[in-house]
Amino acid sequence: MSDYRFNDLFTRYHGNPIIRAWDIPYNANSVFNAGATRVGDETLLLMRVEDRRGMSHLTVARSKDGVTNWKIDPEPTLLPSPHTHPEEVWGIEDPRISFIKEENLWVIVYVSYSRGGPLVSLATTQDFKTFDRKGVVMPPEDKDAAIFPVRFNGRWAMLHRPVPAFANVGAHIWISFSPDMKHWGDHQIVVPARRGAWWDANKIGLSPPPLRTDRGWLILYHGVRMTASGCLYRLGLGLLDLEDPTKLLARSDEWVFAPQEDYEVVGDVDKVVFPCGWVSEGDELRLYYGGADKRIALATARVSEMLDWLEKHNRMDWE
Ligand code: BMA
């Protein structure tokens, strides 16, 4: 199905998909949209697993090389807890993980599917076995959130994507600040959705957490194109200022990754590539993404090539 002429920035792993529903040691409908991080000498995925009722929970998979031999927890690692956290009534989804060096813990920002719609919840962990829930940090409808691993002038910063009641104003990526990760304010748009025919018109959202590089915070974000045959999820690049992440320095004119292979085109939701995590080692980057809301796949890239490409393809207009 490859019908592209340009040199792809990302290389798909030849053994894709790397994890499927039948790899889960218990009954599952699908496994997709995993957060990713490194823990010791292993790569850890916190995977969204959807059960056969339709509700999602999170389960850990670990691998030494980040590619093969995934060891999956025998039972769900983090289940929704509607009795203590009513906002989790219809499941928890799409985690993004940031390692906070100064506190030696991981912060997980995830979507809770509440009676009022999807919203953003936050939890911390030191071992991916026990989790400390901090509760709701953004009211519905809000998704696609991740926090930066460092403070800016003493405050934490989070990217997220609220959906306005008036669809015609667009759904953009916002940034908010907090002194304690619990109370958030100073909300503002940092990456606006484009308009018209653009690949990232009307509705966009952050994909993995921002990646620190010497040229700025590199972000990969998805653009949702509404078509006559449903939504098409594609990915593009942006760069935020290292010291002041409210400043958008660059964004790509073209998308860099799009559904192409069968495992991305056909699934529970067709034509979706949806990464929630990436892991970098030096210049090498591994991107973990959900394929068509059904399974997990892997693609690799070089950070320096992504930054060079973005410099050439930077286009800061939205119209
Ligand atoms: C988005 C999210 C993702 C999902 C995608 C495609 O709104 O809910 O979890 O992968 O839709 O269905």
GROMACS .gro file of C-alpha atoms and ligand atoms in nm:
model
  331
    1MET     CA    1   0.000   0.000   0.000
    2SER     CA    2   0.305   0.229  -0.003
    3ASP     CA    3   0.231   0.505  -0.247
    4TYR     CA    4   0.454   0.783  -0.115
    5ARG     CA    5   0.746   0.932  -0.299
    6PHE     CA    6   0.916   1.132  -0.029
    7ASN     CA    7   1.173   0.997   0.215
    8ASP     CA    8   0.984   0.912   0.530
    9LEU     CA    9   1.122   1.055   0.854
   10PHE     CA   10   0.991   0.750   1.036
   11THR     CA   11   1.077   0.387   0.962
   12ARG     CA   12   0.816   0.132   1.053
   13TYR     CA   13   0.942  -0.176   1.237
   14HIS     CA   14   0.925  -0.473   0.996
   15GLY     CA   15   0.770  -0.693   1.267
   16ASN     CA   16   0.474  -0.460   1.329
   17PRO     CA   17   0.243  -0.473   1.510
   18ILE     CA   18   0.450  -0.542   1.822
   19ILE     CA   19   0.161  -0.610   2.064
   20ARG     CA   20  -0.190  -0.734   1.986
   21ALA     CA   21  -0.499  -0.820   2.190
   22TRP     CA   22  -0.411  -1.191   2.199
   23ASP     CA   23  -0.073  -1.108   2.361
   24ILE     CA   24  -0.262  -0.982   2.667
   25PRO     CA   25  -0.274  -1.264   2.927
   26TYR     CA   26  -0.648  -1.212   2.985
   27ASN     CA   27  -0.950  -1.141   2.764
   28ALA     CA   28  -0.922  -0.811   2.580
   29ASN     CA   29  -1.085  -0.655   2.276
   30SER     CA   30  -0.789  -0.435   2.182
   31VAL     CA   31  -0.459  -0.287   2.303
   32PHE     CA   32  -0.343   0.051   2.173
   33ASN     CA   33  -0.239   0.412   2.255
   34ALA     CA   34   0.039   0.331   2.505
   35GLY     CA   35   0.243   0.577   2.710
   36ALA     CA   36   0.616   0.497   2.710
   37THR     CA   37   0.918   0.557   2.931
   38ARG     CA   38   1.244   0.399   3.041
   39VAL     CA   39   1.267   0.229   3.379
   40GLY     CA   40   1.619   0.111   3.462
   41ASP     CA   41   1.745  -0.084   3.161
   42GLU     CA   42   1.395  -0.153   3.027
   43THR     CA   43   1.142   0.023   2.808
   44LEU     CA   44   0.803   0.033   2.977
   45LEU     CA   45   0.473   0.074   2.796
   46LEU     CA   46   0.159   0.167   2.984
   47MET     CA   47  -0.094   0.033   2.737
   48ARG     CA   48  -0.459   0.117   2.697
   49VAL     CA   49  -0.646  -0.213   2.700
   50GLU     CA   50  -1.014  -0.209   2.606
   51ASP     CA   51  -1.218  -0.494   2.751
   52ARG     CA   52  -1.513  -0.659   2.584
   53ARG     CA   53  -1.759  -0.433   2.761
   54GLY     CA   54  -1.604  -0.130   2.589
   55MET     CA   55  -1.423   0.013   2.894
   56SER     CA   56  -1.050   0.075   2.904
   57HIS     CA   57  -0.785   0.026   3.173
   58LEU     CA   58  -0.405   0.045   3.171
   59THR     CA   59  -0.159  -0.246   3.168
   60VAL     CA   60   0.222  -0.247   3.178
   61ALA     CA   61   0.450  -0.420   2.923
   62ARG     CA   62   0.829  -0.427   2.966
   63SER     CA   63   1.108  -0.508   2.720
   64LYS     CA   64   1.488  -0.490   2.733
   65ASP     CA   65   1.532  -0.371   2.373
   66GLY     CA   66   1.202  -0.184   2.345
   67VAL     CA   67   1.112  -0.392   2.040
   68THR     CA   68   1.077  -0.762   2.125
   69ASN     CA   69   1.009  -0.998   2.419
   70TRP     CA   70   0.747  -0.786   2.590
   71LYS     CA   71   0.659  -0.906   2.938
   72ILE     CA   72   0.301  -0.810   3.009
   73ASP     CA   73   0.153  -0.785   3.358
   74PRO     CA   74  -0.072  -1.092   3.413
   75GLU     CA   75  -0.360  -0.870   3.531
   76PRO     CA   76  -0.467  -0.510   3.467
   77THR     CA   77  -0.208  -0.276   3.623
   78LEU     CA   78  -0.429   0.028   3.675
   79LEU     CA   79  -0.805  -0.026   3.671
   80PRO     CA   80  -1.064   0.253   3.678
   81SER     CA   81  -1.173   0.323   4.035
   82PRO     CA   82  -1.526   0.469   4.004
   83HIS     CA   83  -1.601   0.423   4.375
   84THR     CA   84  -1.319   0.654   4.483
   85HIS     CA   85  -1.303   0.850   4.154
   86PRO     CA   86  -1.650   0.870   3.994
   87GLU     CA   87  -1.502   1.042   3.688
   88GLU     CA   88  -1.349   0.706   3.588
   89VAL     CA   89  -1.691   0.541   3.552
   90TRP     CA   90  -1.650   0.451   3.182
   91GLY     CA   91  -1.280   0.377   3.190
   92ILE     CA   92  -0.935   0.533   3.170
   93GLU     CA   93  -0.753   0.590   2.841
   94ASP     CA   94  -0.452   0.720   2.648
   95PRO     CA   95  -0.184   0.779   2.918
   96ARG     CA   96   0.114   1.011   2.866
   97ILE     CA   97   0.411   0.956   3.098
   98SER     CA   98   0.672   1.213   3.208
   99PHE     CA   99   0.966   1.132   3.435
  100ILE     CA  100   1.020   1.407   3.692
  101LYS     CA  101   1.385   1.391   3.790
  102GLU     CA  102   1.363   1.642   4.076
  103GLU     CA  103   1.101   1.425   4.250
  104ASN     CA  104   1.221   1.087   4.121
  105LEU     CA  105   0.873   0.988   4.008
  106TRP     CA  106   0.668   0.944   3.695
  107VAL     CA  107   0.363   1.157   3.632
  108ILE     CA  108   0.089   0.992   3.428
  109VAL     CA  109  -0.172   1.212   3.270
  110TYR     CA  110  -0.465   1.017   3.127
  111VAL     CA  111  -0.821   1.053   3.006
  112SER     CA  112  -1.104   0.955   3.240
  113TYR     CA  113  -1.431   0.885   3.065
  114SER     CA  114  -1.677   1.054   3.302
  115ARG     CA  115  -2.054   1.099   3.286
  116GLY     CA  116  -1.981   1.454   3.175
  117GLY     CA  117  -1.751   1.337   2.895
  118PRO     CA  118  -1.375   1.276   2.867
  119LEU     CA  119  -1.156   1.477   3.104
  120VAL     CA  120  -0.794   1.488   3.220
  121SER     CA  121  -0.676   1.302   3.534
  122LEU     CA  122  -0.329   1.284   3.686
  123ALA     CA  123  -0.156   1.014   3.891
  124THR     CA  124   0.202   0.957   4.005
  125THR     CA  125   0.404   0.640   4.058
  126GLN     CA  126   0.752   0.534   4.160
  127ASP     CA  127   0.729   0.172   4.049
  128PHE     CA  128   0.435   0.125   3.808
  129LYS     CA  129   0.281  -0.108   4.065
  130THR     CA  130   0.116   0.137   4.304
  131PHE     CA  131  -0.026   0.466   4.187
  132ASP     CA  132  -0.118   0.784   4.370
  133ARG     CA  133  -0.422   0.943   4.208
  134LYS     CA  134  -0.437   1.323   4.224
  135GLY     CA  135  -0.781   1.326   4.060
  136VAL     CA  136  -0.926   1.551   3.790
  137VAL     CA  137  -0.702   1.830   3.663
  138MET     CA  138  -0.906   1.952   3.363
  139PRO     CA  139  -1.288   1.936   3.328
  140PRO     CA  140  -1.462   1.788   3.022
  141GLU     CA  141  -1.427   1.786   2.736
  142ASP     CA  142  -1.050   1.772   2.748
  143LYS     CA  143  -0.795   1.514   2.628
  144ASP     CA  144  -0.445   1.468   2.486
  145ALA     CA  145  -0.263   1.610   2.788
  146ALA     CA  146   0.096   1.571   2.905
  147ILE     CA  147   0.311   1.760   3.149
  148PHE     CA  148   0.662   1.892   3.086
  149PRO     CA  149   0.931   1.716   3.294
  150VAL     CA  150   1.068   2.044   3.436
  151ARG     CA  151   0.927   2.362   3.595
  152PHE     CA  152   0.921   2.701   3.426
  153ASN     CA  153   0.983   2.984   3.674
  154GLY     CA  154   0.883   2.747   3.954
  155ARG     CA  155   0.561   2.624   3.789
  156TRP     CA  156   0.467   2.300   3.617
  157ALA     CA  157   0.327   2.325   3.264
  158MET     CA  158   0.078   2.101   3.087
  159LEU     CA  159  -0.031   2.080   2.723
  160HIS     CA  160  -0.390   1.967   2.666
  161ARG     CA  161  -0.678   1.992   2.420
  162PRO     CA  162  -1.013   2.124   2.540
  163VAL     CA  163  -1.304   2.095   2.296
  164PRO     CA  164  -1.521   2.406   2.282
  165ALA     CA  165  -1.901   2.386   2.272
  166PHE     CA  166  -1.893   2.589   1.949
  167ALA     CA  167  -1.733   2.348   1.703
  168ASN     CA  168  -1.674   2.623   1.447
  169VAL     CA  169  -1.401   2.790   1.658
  170GLY     CA  170  -1.176   2.482   1.639
  171ALA     CA  171  -1.012   2.254   1.898
  172HIS     CA  172  -0.658   2.375   1.970
  173ILE     CA  173  -0.363   2.273   2.190
  174TRP     CA  174  -0.355   2.481   2.510
  175ILE     CA  175  -0.092   2.528   2.777
  176SER     CA  176  -0.167   2.574   3.149
  177PHE     CA  177   0.049   2.624   3.458
  178SER     CA  178   0.040   2.498   3.816
  179PRO     CA  179   0.238   2.543   4.139
  180ASP     CA  180   0.154   2.190   4.261
  181MET     CA  181   0.028   1.981   3.961
  182LYS     CA  182  -0.321   1.997   4.113
  183HIS     CA  183  -0.445   2.353   4.055
  184TRP     CA  184  -0.404   2.480   3.701
  185GLY     CA  185  -0.440   2.830   3.552
  186ASP     CA  186  -0.305   3.092   3.309
  187HIS     CA  187  -0.462   2.888   3.028
  188GLN     CA  188  -0.377   2.992   2.673
  189ILE     CA  189  -0.366   2.850   2.321
  190VAL     CA  190  -0.016   2.749   2.215
  191VAL     CA  191  -0.079   2.559   1.888
  192PRO     CA  192  -0.395   2.665   1.702
  193ALA     CA  193  -0.563   2.422   1.464
  194ARG     CA  194  -0.538   2.548   1.108
  195ARG     CA  195  -0.841   2.613   0.893
  196GLY     CA  196  -0.978   2.508   0.556
  197ALA     CA  197  -0.816   2.219   0.370
  198TRP     CA  198  -0.500   2.186   0.582
  199TRP     CA  199  -0.418   1.836   0.720
  200ASP     CA  200  -0.440   1.983   1.072
  201ALA     CA  201  -0.751   2.197   1.025
  202ASN     CA  202  -1.019   2.235   1.294
  203LYS     CA  203  -0.910   1.968   1.544
  204ILE     CA  204  -0.562   1.884   1.668
  205GLY     CA  205  -0.415   1.732   1.986
  206LEU     CA  206  -0.079   1.655   2.142
  207SER     CA  207   0.047   1.301   2.083
  208PRO     CA  208   0.349   1.198   2.305
  209PRO     CA  209   0.482   1.434   2.577
  210PRO     CA  210   0.714   1.716   2.463
  211LEU     CA  211   1.075   1.605   2.401
  212ARG     CA  212   1.358   1.829   2.516
  213THR     CA  213   1.615   1.902   2.239
  214ASP     CA  214   1.886   2.167   2.215
  215ARG     CA  215   1.667   2.360   1.967
  216GLY     CA  216   1.348   2.357   2.176
  217TRP     CA  217   1.070   2.124   2.297
  218LEU     CA  218   0.986   1.900   2.005
  219ILE     CA  219   0.619   1.804   1.985
  220LEU     CA  220   0.442   1.553   1.766
  221TYR     CA  221   0.073   1.630   1.732
  222HIS     CA  222  -0.221   1.475   1.551
  223GLY     CA  223  -0.449   1.645   1.306
  224VAL     CA  224  -0.798   1.502   1.269
  225ARG     CA  225  -0.935   1.545   0.923
  226MET     CA  226  -1.308   1.487   0.887
  227THR     CA  227  -1.376   1.308   0.560
  228ALA     CA  228  -1.683   1.154   0.400
  229SER     CA  229  -1.557   0.812   0.515
  230GLY     CA  230  -1.481   0.912   0.874
  231CYS     CA  231  -1.192   1.078   1.058
  232LEU     CA  232  -0.833   1.051   0.935
  233TYR     CA  233  -0.561   1.083   1.204
  234ARG     CA  234  -0.221   1.207   1.084
  235LEU     CA  235   0.086   1.345   1.266
  236GLY     CA  236   0.295   1.658   1.229
  237LEU     CA  237   0.576   1.836   1.416
  238GLY     CA  238   0.605   2.153   1.623
  239LEU     CA  239   0.874   2.321   1.832
  240LEU     CA  240   0.822   2.522   2.151
  241ASP     CA  241   1.073   2.758   2.313
  242LEU     CA  242   1.292   2.586   2.575
  243GLU     CA  243   1.258   2.861   2.837
  244ASP     CA  244   0.907   2.980   2.752
  245PRO     CA  245   0.690   2.696   2.615
  246THR     CA  246   0.402   2.936   2.543
  247LYS     CA  247   0.610   3.039   2.237
  248LEU     CA  248   0.557   2.829   1.927
  249LEU     CA  249   0.882   2.850   1.727
  250ALA     CA  250   0.793   2.624   1.437
  251ARG     CA  251   0.524   2.393   1.302
  252SER     CA  252   0.529   2.170   1.001
  253ASP     CA  253   0.342   2.249   0.684
  254GLU     CA  254   0.306   1.879   0.593
  255TRP     CA  255   0.220   1.582   0.804
  256VAL     CA  256   0.506   1.338   0.873
  257PHE     CA  257   0.323   1.014   0.950
  258ALA     CA  258  -0.013   0.885   0.833
  259PRO     CA  259  -0.210   0.559   0.817
  260GLN     CA  260  -0.061   0.352   0.539
  261GLU     CA  261  -0.013  -0.014   0.639
  262ASP     CA  262  -0.305  -0.253   0.689
  263TYR     CA  263  -0.258  -0.248   1.068
  264GLU     CA  264  -0.308   0.131   1.062
  265VAL     CA  265  -0.584   0.145   0.803
  266VAL     CA  266  -0.820  -0.129   0.924
  267GLY     CA  267  -0.926  -0.190   1.284
  268ASP     CA  268  -1.191  -0.092   1.536
  269VAL     CA  269  -1.153   0.265   1.410
  270ASP     CA  270  -1.008   0.276   1.058
  271LYS     CA  271  -0.725   0.510   0.947
  272VAL     CA  272  -0.584   0.602   1.287
  273VAL     CA  273  -0.220   0.630   1.397
  274PHE     CA  274  -0.220   0.744   1.758
  275PRO     CA  275   0.108   0.763   1.954
  276CYS     CA  276   0.104   0.842   2.327
  277GLY     CA  277   0.472   0.773   2.393
  278TRP     CA  278   0.823   0.792   2.252
  279VAL     CA  279   1.160   0.701   2.398
  280SER     CA  280   1.487   0.860   2.287
  281GLU     CA  281   1.839   0.734   2.336
  282GLY     CA  282   2.085   0.986   2.198
  283ASP     CA  283   1.962   1.073   1.852
  284GLU     CA  284   1.756   0.755   1.812
  285LEU     CA  285   1.388   0.771   1.884
  286ARG     CA  286   1.130   0.495   1.913
  287LEU     CA  287   0.769   0.595   1.863
  288TYR     CA  288   0.494   0.368   2.000
  289TYR     CA  289   0.151   0.414   1.849
  290GLY     CA  290  -0.192   0.262   1.832
  291GLY     CA  291  -0.288   0.125   1.489
  292ALA     CA  292  -0.656   0.172   1.405
  293ASP     CA  293  -0.752   0.152   1.778
  294LYS     CA  294  -0.668  -0.221   1.776
  295ARG     CA  295  -0.296  -0.293   1.830
  296ILE     CA  296   0.042  -0.133   1.910
  297ALA     CA  297   0.306  -0.062   1.647
  298LEU     CA  298   0.656   0.086   1.648
  299ALA     CA  299   0.839   0.330   1.421
  300THR     CA  300   1.190   0.474   1.460
  301ALA     CA  301   1.334   0.813   1.368
  302ARG     CA  302   1.636   1.038   1.430
  303VAL     CA  303   1.571   1.348   1.639
  304SER     CA  304   1.827   1.556   1.443
  305GLU     CA  305   1.658   1.465   1.112
  306MET     CA  306   1.317   1.561   1.250
  307LEU     CA  307   1.454   1.900   1.362
  308ASP     CA  308   1.630   1.964   1.030
  309TRP     CA  309   1.317   1.868   0.839
  310LEU     CA  310   1.105   2.095   1.058
  311GLU     CA  311   1.335   2.391   0.990
  312LYS     CA  312   1.278   2.343   0.616
  313HIS     CA  313   0.906   2.281   0.652
  314ASN     CA  314   0.825   2.547   0.909
  315ARG     CA  315   0.515   2.739   0.819
  316MET     CA  316   0.363   2.957   1.087
  317ASP     CA  317   0.037   3.059   0.921
  318TRP     CA  318  -0.293   2.897   1.009
  319GLU     CA  319  -0.525   3.010   0.729
  320BMA     C1  320  -0.947   1.001   1.988
  320BMA     C2  321  -0.899   0.931   2.113
  320BMA     C3  322  -0.811   0.811   2.084
  320BMA     C4  323  -0.855   0.731   1.965
  320BMA     C5  324  -0.893   0.821   1.849
  320BMA     C6  325  -0.946   0.744   1.729
  320BMA     O1  326  -1.050   1.088   2.019
  320BMA     O2  327  -1.010   0.889   2.186
  320BMA     O3  328  -0.812   0.727   2.197
  320BMA     O4  329  -0.746   0.650   1.926
  320BMA     O5  330  -0.993   0.912   1.892
  320BMA     O6  331  -1.060   0.670   1.763
   0.00000   0.00000   0.00000
